Short mmCIF file of C-alpha atoms and ligand atoms in Angstrom, two decimals:
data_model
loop_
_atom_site.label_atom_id
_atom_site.label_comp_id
_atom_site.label_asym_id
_atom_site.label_seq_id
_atom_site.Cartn_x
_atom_site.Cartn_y
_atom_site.Cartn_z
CA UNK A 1 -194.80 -119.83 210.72
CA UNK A 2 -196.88 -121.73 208.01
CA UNK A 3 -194.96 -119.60 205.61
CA UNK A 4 -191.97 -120.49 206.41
CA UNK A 5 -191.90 -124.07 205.54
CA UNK A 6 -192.63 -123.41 202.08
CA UNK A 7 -188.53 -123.08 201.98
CA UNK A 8 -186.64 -125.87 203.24
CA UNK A 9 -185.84 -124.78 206.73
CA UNK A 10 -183.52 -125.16 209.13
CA UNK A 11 -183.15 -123.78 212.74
CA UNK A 12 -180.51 -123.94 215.93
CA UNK A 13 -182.54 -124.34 218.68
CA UNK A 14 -180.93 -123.51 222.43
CA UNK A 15 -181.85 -121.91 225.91
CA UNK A 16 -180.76 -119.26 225.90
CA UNK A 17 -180.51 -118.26 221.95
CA UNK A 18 -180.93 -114.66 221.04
CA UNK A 19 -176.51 -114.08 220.85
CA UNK A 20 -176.18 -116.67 218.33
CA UNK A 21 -174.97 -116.25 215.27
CA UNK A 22 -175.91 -119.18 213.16
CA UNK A 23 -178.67 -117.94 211.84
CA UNK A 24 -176.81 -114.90 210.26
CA UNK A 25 -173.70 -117.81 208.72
CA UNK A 26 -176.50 -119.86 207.14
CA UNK A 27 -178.39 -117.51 205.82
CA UNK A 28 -175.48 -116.29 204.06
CA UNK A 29 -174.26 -119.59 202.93
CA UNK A 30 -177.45 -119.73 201.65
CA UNK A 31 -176.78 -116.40 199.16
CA UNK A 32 -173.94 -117.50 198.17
CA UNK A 33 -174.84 -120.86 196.72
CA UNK A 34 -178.68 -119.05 195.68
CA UNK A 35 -180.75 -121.89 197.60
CA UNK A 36 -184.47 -121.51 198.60
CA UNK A 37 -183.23 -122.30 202.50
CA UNK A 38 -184.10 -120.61 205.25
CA UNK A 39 -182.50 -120.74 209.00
CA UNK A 40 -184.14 -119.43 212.59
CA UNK A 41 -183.27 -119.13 215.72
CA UNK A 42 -185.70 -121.05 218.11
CA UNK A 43 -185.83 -120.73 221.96
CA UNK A 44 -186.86 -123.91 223.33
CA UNK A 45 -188.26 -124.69 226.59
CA UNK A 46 -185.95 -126.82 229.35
CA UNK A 47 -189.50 -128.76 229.38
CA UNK A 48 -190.64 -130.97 226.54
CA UNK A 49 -187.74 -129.90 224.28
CA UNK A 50 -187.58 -133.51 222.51
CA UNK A 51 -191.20 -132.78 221.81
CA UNK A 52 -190.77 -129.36 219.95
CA UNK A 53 -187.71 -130.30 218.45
CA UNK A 54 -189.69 -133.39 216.82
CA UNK A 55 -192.43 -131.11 216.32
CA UNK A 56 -190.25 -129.09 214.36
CA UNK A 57 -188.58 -132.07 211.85
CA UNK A 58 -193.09 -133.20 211.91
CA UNK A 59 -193.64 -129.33 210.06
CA UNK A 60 -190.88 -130.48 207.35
CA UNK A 61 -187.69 -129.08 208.99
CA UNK A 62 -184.56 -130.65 207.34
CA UNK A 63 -182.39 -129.77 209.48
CA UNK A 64 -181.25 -128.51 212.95
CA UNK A 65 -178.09 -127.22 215.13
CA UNK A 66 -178.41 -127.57 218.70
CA UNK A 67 -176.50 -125.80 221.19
CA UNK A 68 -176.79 -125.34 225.21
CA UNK A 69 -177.67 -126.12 227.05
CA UNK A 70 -179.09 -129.48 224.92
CA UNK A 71 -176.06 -131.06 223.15
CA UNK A 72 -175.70 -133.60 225.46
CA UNK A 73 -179.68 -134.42 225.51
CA UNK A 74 -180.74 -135.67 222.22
CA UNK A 75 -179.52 -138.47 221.98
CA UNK A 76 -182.42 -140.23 221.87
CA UNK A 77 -184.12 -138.26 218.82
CA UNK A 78 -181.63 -140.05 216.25
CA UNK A 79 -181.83 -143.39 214.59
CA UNK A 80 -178.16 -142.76 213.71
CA UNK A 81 -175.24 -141.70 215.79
CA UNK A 82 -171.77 -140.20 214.01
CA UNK A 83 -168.88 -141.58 215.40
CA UNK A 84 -167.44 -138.37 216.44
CA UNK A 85 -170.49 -137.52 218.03
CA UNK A 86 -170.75 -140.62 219.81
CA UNK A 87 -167.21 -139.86 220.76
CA UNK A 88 -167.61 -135.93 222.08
CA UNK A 89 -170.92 -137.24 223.74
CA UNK A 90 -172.80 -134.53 222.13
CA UNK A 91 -174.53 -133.61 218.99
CA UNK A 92 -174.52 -130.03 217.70
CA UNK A 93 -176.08 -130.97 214.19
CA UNK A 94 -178.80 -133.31 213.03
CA UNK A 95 -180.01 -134.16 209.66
CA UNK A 96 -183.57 -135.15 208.62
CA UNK A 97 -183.41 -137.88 205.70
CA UNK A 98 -186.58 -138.65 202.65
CA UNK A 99 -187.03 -141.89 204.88
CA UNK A 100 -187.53 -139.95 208.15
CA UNK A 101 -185.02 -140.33 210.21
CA UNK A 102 -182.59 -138.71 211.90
CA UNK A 103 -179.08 -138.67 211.95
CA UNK A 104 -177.13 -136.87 214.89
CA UNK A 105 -173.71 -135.15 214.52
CA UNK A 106 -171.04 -133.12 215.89
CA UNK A 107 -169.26 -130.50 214.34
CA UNK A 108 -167.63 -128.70 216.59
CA UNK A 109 -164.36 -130.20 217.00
CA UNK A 110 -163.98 -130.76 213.12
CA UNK A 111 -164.99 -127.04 212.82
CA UNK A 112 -161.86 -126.47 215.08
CA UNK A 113 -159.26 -128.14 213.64
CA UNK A 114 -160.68 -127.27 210.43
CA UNK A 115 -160.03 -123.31 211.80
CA UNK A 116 -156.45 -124.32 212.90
CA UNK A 117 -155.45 -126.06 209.45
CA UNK A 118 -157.11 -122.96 207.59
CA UNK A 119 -155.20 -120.62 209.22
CA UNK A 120 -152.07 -122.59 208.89
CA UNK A 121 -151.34 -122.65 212.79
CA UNK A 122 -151.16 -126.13 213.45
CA UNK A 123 -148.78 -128.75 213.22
CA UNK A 124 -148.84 -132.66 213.92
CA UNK A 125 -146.75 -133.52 217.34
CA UNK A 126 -147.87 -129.93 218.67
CA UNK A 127 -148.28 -130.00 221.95
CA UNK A 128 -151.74 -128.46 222.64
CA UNK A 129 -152.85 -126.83 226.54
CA UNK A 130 -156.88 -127.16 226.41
CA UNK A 131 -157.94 -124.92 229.40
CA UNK A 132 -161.26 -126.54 230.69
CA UNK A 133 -162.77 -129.38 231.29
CA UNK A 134 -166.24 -129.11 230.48
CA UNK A 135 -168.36 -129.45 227.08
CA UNK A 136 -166.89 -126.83 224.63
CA UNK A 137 -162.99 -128.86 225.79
CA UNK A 138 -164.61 -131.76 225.27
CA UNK A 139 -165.83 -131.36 222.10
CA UNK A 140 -162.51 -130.52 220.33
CA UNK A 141 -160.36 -133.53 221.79
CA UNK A 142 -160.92 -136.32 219.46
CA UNK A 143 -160.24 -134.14 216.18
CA UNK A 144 -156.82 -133.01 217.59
CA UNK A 145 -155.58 -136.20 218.96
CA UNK A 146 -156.95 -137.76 215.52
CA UNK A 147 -154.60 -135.64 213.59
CA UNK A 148 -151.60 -136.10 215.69
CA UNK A 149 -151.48 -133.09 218.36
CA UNK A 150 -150.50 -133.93 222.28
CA UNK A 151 -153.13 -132.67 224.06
CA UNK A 152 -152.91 -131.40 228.02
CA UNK A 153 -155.64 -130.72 229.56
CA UNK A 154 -155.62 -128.38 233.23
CA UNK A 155 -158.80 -127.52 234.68
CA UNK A 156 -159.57 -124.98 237.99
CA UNK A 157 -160.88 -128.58 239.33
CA UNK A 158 -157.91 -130.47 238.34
CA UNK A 159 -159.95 -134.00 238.95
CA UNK A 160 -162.29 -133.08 236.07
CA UNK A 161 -159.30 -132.62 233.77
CA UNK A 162 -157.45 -135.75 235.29
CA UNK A 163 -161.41 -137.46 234.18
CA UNK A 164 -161.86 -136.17 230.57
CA UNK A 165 -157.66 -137.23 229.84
CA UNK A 166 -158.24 -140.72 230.84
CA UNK A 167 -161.57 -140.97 228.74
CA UNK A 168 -159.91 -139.77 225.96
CA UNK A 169 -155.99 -141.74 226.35
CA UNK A 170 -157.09 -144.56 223.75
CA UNK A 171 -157.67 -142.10 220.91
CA UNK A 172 -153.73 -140.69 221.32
CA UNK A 173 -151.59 -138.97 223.50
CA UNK A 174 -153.17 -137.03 225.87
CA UNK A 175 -152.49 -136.65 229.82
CA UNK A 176 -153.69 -134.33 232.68
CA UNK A 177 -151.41 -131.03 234.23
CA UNK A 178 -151.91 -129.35 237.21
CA UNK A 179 -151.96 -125.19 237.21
CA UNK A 180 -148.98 -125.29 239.20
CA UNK A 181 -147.03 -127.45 236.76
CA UNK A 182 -147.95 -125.64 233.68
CA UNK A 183 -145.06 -123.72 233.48
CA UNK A 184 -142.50 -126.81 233.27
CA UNK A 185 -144.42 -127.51 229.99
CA UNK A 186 -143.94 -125.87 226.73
CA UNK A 187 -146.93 -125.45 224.62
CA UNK A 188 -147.33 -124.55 221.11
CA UNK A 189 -151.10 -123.65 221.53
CA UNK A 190 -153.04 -122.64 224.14
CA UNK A 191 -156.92 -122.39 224.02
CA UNK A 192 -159.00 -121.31 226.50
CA UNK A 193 -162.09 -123.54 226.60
CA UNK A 194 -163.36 -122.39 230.17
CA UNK A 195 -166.82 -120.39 230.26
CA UNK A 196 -165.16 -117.85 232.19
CA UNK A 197 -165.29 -115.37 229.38
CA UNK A 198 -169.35 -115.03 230.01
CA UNK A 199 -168.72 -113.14 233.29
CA UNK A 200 -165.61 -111.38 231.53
CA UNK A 201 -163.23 -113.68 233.79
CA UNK A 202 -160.43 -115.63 232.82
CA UNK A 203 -158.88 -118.77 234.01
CA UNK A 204 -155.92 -117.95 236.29
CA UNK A 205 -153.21 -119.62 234.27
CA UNK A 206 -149.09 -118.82 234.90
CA UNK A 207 -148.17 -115.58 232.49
CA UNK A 208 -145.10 -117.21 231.60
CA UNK A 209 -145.98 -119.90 229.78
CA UNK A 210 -147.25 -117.69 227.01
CA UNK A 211 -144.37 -116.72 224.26
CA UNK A 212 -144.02 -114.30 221.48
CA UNK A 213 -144.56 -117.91 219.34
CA UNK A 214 -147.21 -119.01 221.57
CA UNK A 215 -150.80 -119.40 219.30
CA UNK A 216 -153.40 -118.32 222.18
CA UNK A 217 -157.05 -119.30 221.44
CA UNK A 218 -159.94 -118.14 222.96
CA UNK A 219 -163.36 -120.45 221.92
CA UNK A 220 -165.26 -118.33 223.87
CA UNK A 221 -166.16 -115.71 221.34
CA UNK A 222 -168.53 -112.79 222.53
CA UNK A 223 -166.67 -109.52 221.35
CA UNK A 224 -163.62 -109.17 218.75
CA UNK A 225 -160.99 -109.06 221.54
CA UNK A 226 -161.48 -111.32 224.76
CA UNK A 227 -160.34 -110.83 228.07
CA UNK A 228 -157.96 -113.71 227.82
CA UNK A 229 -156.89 -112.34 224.23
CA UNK A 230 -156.07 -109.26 226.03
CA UNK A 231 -154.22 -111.14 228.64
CA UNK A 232 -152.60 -113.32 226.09
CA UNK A 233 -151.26 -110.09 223.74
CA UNK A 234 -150.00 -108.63 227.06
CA UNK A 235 -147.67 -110.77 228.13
CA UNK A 236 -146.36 -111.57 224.72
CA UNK A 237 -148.32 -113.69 222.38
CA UNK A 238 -148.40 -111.93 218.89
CA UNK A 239 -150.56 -114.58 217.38
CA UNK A 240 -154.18 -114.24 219.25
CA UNK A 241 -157.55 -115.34 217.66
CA UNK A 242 -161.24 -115.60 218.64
CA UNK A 243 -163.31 -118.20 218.39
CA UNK A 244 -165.19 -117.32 215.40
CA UNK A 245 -163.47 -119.10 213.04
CA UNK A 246 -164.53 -121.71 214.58
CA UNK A 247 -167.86 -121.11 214.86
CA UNK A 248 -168.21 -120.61 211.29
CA UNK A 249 -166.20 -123.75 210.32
CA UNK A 250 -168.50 -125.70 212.44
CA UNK A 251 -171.46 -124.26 210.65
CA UNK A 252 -169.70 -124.95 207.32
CA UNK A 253 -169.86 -128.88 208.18
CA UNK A 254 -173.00 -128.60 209.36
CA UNK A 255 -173.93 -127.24 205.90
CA UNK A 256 -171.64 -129.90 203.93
CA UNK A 257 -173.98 -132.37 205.87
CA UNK A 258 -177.12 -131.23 204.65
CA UNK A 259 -176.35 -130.01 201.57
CA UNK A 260 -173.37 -131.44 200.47
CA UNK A 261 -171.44 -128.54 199.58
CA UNK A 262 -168.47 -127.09 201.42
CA UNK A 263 -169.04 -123.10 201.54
CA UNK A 264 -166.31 -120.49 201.15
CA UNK A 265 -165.46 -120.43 204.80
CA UNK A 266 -163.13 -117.40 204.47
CA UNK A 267 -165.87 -114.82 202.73
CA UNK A 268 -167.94 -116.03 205.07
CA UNK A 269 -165.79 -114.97 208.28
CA UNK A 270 -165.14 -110.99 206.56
CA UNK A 271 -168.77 -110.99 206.11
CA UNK A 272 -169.36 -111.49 209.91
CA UNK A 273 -166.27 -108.95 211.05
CA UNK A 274 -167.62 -106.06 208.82
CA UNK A 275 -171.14 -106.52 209.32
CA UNK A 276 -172.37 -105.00 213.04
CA UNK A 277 -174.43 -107.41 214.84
CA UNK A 278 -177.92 -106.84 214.72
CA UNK A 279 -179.66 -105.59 217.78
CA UNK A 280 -183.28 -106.74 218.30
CA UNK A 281 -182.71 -110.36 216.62
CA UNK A 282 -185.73 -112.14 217.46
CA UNK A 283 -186.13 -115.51 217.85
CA UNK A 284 -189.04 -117.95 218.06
CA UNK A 285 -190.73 -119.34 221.34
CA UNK A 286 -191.44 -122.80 221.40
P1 LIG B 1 -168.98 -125.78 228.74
O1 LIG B 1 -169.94 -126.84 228.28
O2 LIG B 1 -169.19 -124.44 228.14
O3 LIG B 1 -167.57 -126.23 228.61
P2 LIG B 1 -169.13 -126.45 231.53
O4 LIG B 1 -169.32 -127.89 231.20
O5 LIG B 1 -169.95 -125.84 232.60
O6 LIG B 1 -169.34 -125.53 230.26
O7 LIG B 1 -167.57 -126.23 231.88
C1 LIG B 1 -167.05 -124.99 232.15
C2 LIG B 1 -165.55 -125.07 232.29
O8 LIG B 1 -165.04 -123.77 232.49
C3 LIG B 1 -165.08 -125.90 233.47
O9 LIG B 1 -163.85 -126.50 233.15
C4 LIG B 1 -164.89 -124.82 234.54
O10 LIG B 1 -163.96 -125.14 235.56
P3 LIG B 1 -164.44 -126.02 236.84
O11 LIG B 1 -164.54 -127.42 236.35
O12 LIG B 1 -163.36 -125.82 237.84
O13 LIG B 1 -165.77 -125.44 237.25
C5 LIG B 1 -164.32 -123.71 233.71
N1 LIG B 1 -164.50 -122.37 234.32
C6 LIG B 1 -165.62 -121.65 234.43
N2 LIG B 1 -165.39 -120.47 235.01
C7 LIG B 1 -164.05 -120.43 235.27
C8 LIG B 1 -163.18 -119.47 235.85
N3 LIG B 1 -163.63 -118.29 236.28
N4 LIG B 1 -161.87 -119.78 235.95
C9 LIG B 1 -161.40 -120.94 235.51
N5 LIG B 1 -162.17 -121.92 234.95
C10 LIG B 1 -163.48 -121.65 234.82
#
């Protein structure tokens, strides 16, 4: 451990943490651009987290991701609050300045868009179906209303959905649909921001509102092809992506943040889909 702070380090903590796959963007972003960084994975305790994760920036970390189950809980570690972080209610990146403090961030729904406007899939006035209610839909609202999408939002508990729409209905236009009405609508994208995928479900959503045109999305990214990929390319969608465009994107602002450089986003995303994930990645205990 002592060792490892002689490089300015960085680290994603979560609960659990083993799947991610930060560790294995940064550290490439990190060859690319030759910088003495290095990023770990830490597995932090539901108990004291704030502690260790102030512990960590004490031991002359620079910088951290945080994912679940904390995003919404660290709040109070930062003497500085992005507006789009402030805005998802959750921080998935903070930054360590020379004068100590902290600044908290979120990257996630930048990293989204950023994924949509990269691969050319997105259009202002599209109208956008967000399956989900919950953090990960949460997180990507702002960005898309920002730059001029419609957003719908349907949810297996429709009052969550009708909830997050009216929270959100000053930042653009953006309304609640029930599953039943879905197919009255015609969307241009559809992402699927349940956590269904972890137990290999999907949401139960009407077949035909998917199109040979329709983009399907799935932010749930655990394998190449999803169940609700699958799903999606069998009832007609010919344009189906994962979610790890995404997650590289929002490491890539995470990165601009502390380092100020934007990394090649695109090398970065073949060097994932060739390379086989490693078995056996260990993480720290704290
Ligand atoms: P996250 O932070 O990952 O978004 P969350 O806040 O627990 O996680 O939200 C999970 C979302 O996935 C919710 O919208 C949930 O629907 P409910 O509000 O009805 O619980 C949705 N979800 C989870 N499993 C699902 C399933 N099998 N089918 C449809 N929706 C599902």
């Amino acid at each position: 451990m002592n060792n490892l702070y002689e490089k300015k380090i960085y680290a994603v903590f979560g609960n659990p943490i083993s799947h991610s796959k930060s560790p294995e963007i940064h550290n490439f972003f990190y060859k690319l651009y030759n910088l003495n960084q290095k990023y770990i994975k830490i597995h932090l305790s539901k108990k004291n987290f704030l502690k260790n994760i102030s512990f960590f920036f004490k031991r002359g970390g620079k910088g951290a991701n945080i994912t679940l189950p904390f995003k919404e809980k660290v709040f109070s570690l930062c003497h500085e609050i992005t507006n789009r972080a402030k805005i998802a209610g959750s921080i998935n990146t903070l930054k360590l300045f020379e004068n100590e403090t902290i600044l908290g961030d979120n990257t996630d729904g930048i990293g989204f868009l950023s994924d949509l406007l990269l691969k050319k899939i997105v259009k202002r006035k599209f109208n956008i179906l967000i399956i989900g209610a919950g953090g990960a839909a949460r997180g990507i609202i702002y960005p898309l209303l920002k730059f001029g999408c419609n957003i719908f939002i349907t949810n297996r508990t429709f009052n969550k959905a009708k909830i997050l729409s009216k929270e959100f209905q000053n930042f653009g236009n953006i309304e609640s649909i029930t599953l039943k009405n879905l197919n009255q609508m015609k969307f241009n994208i559809i992402v699927n921001a349940t956590s269904a995928g972890i137990f290999n479900n999907i949401p139960l959503i009407p077949e035909n509102i998917i199109r040979k045109e329709t983009i399907c999305y799935d932010m749930f990214y655990k394998e190449k092809n999803t169940n609700f990929m699958k799903f999606c390319k069998n009832f007609g969608s010919n344009k189906v992506f994962n979610g790890i465009g995404m997650l590289v994107n929002q490491a890539a602002h995470s990165f601009f943040l502390w380092n100020n450089i934007f990394p090649n986003v695109k090398k970065t995303i073949k060097f994932l889909t060739k390379k086989k994930i490693k078995k056996n990645n260990k993480s720290l205990k704290y």
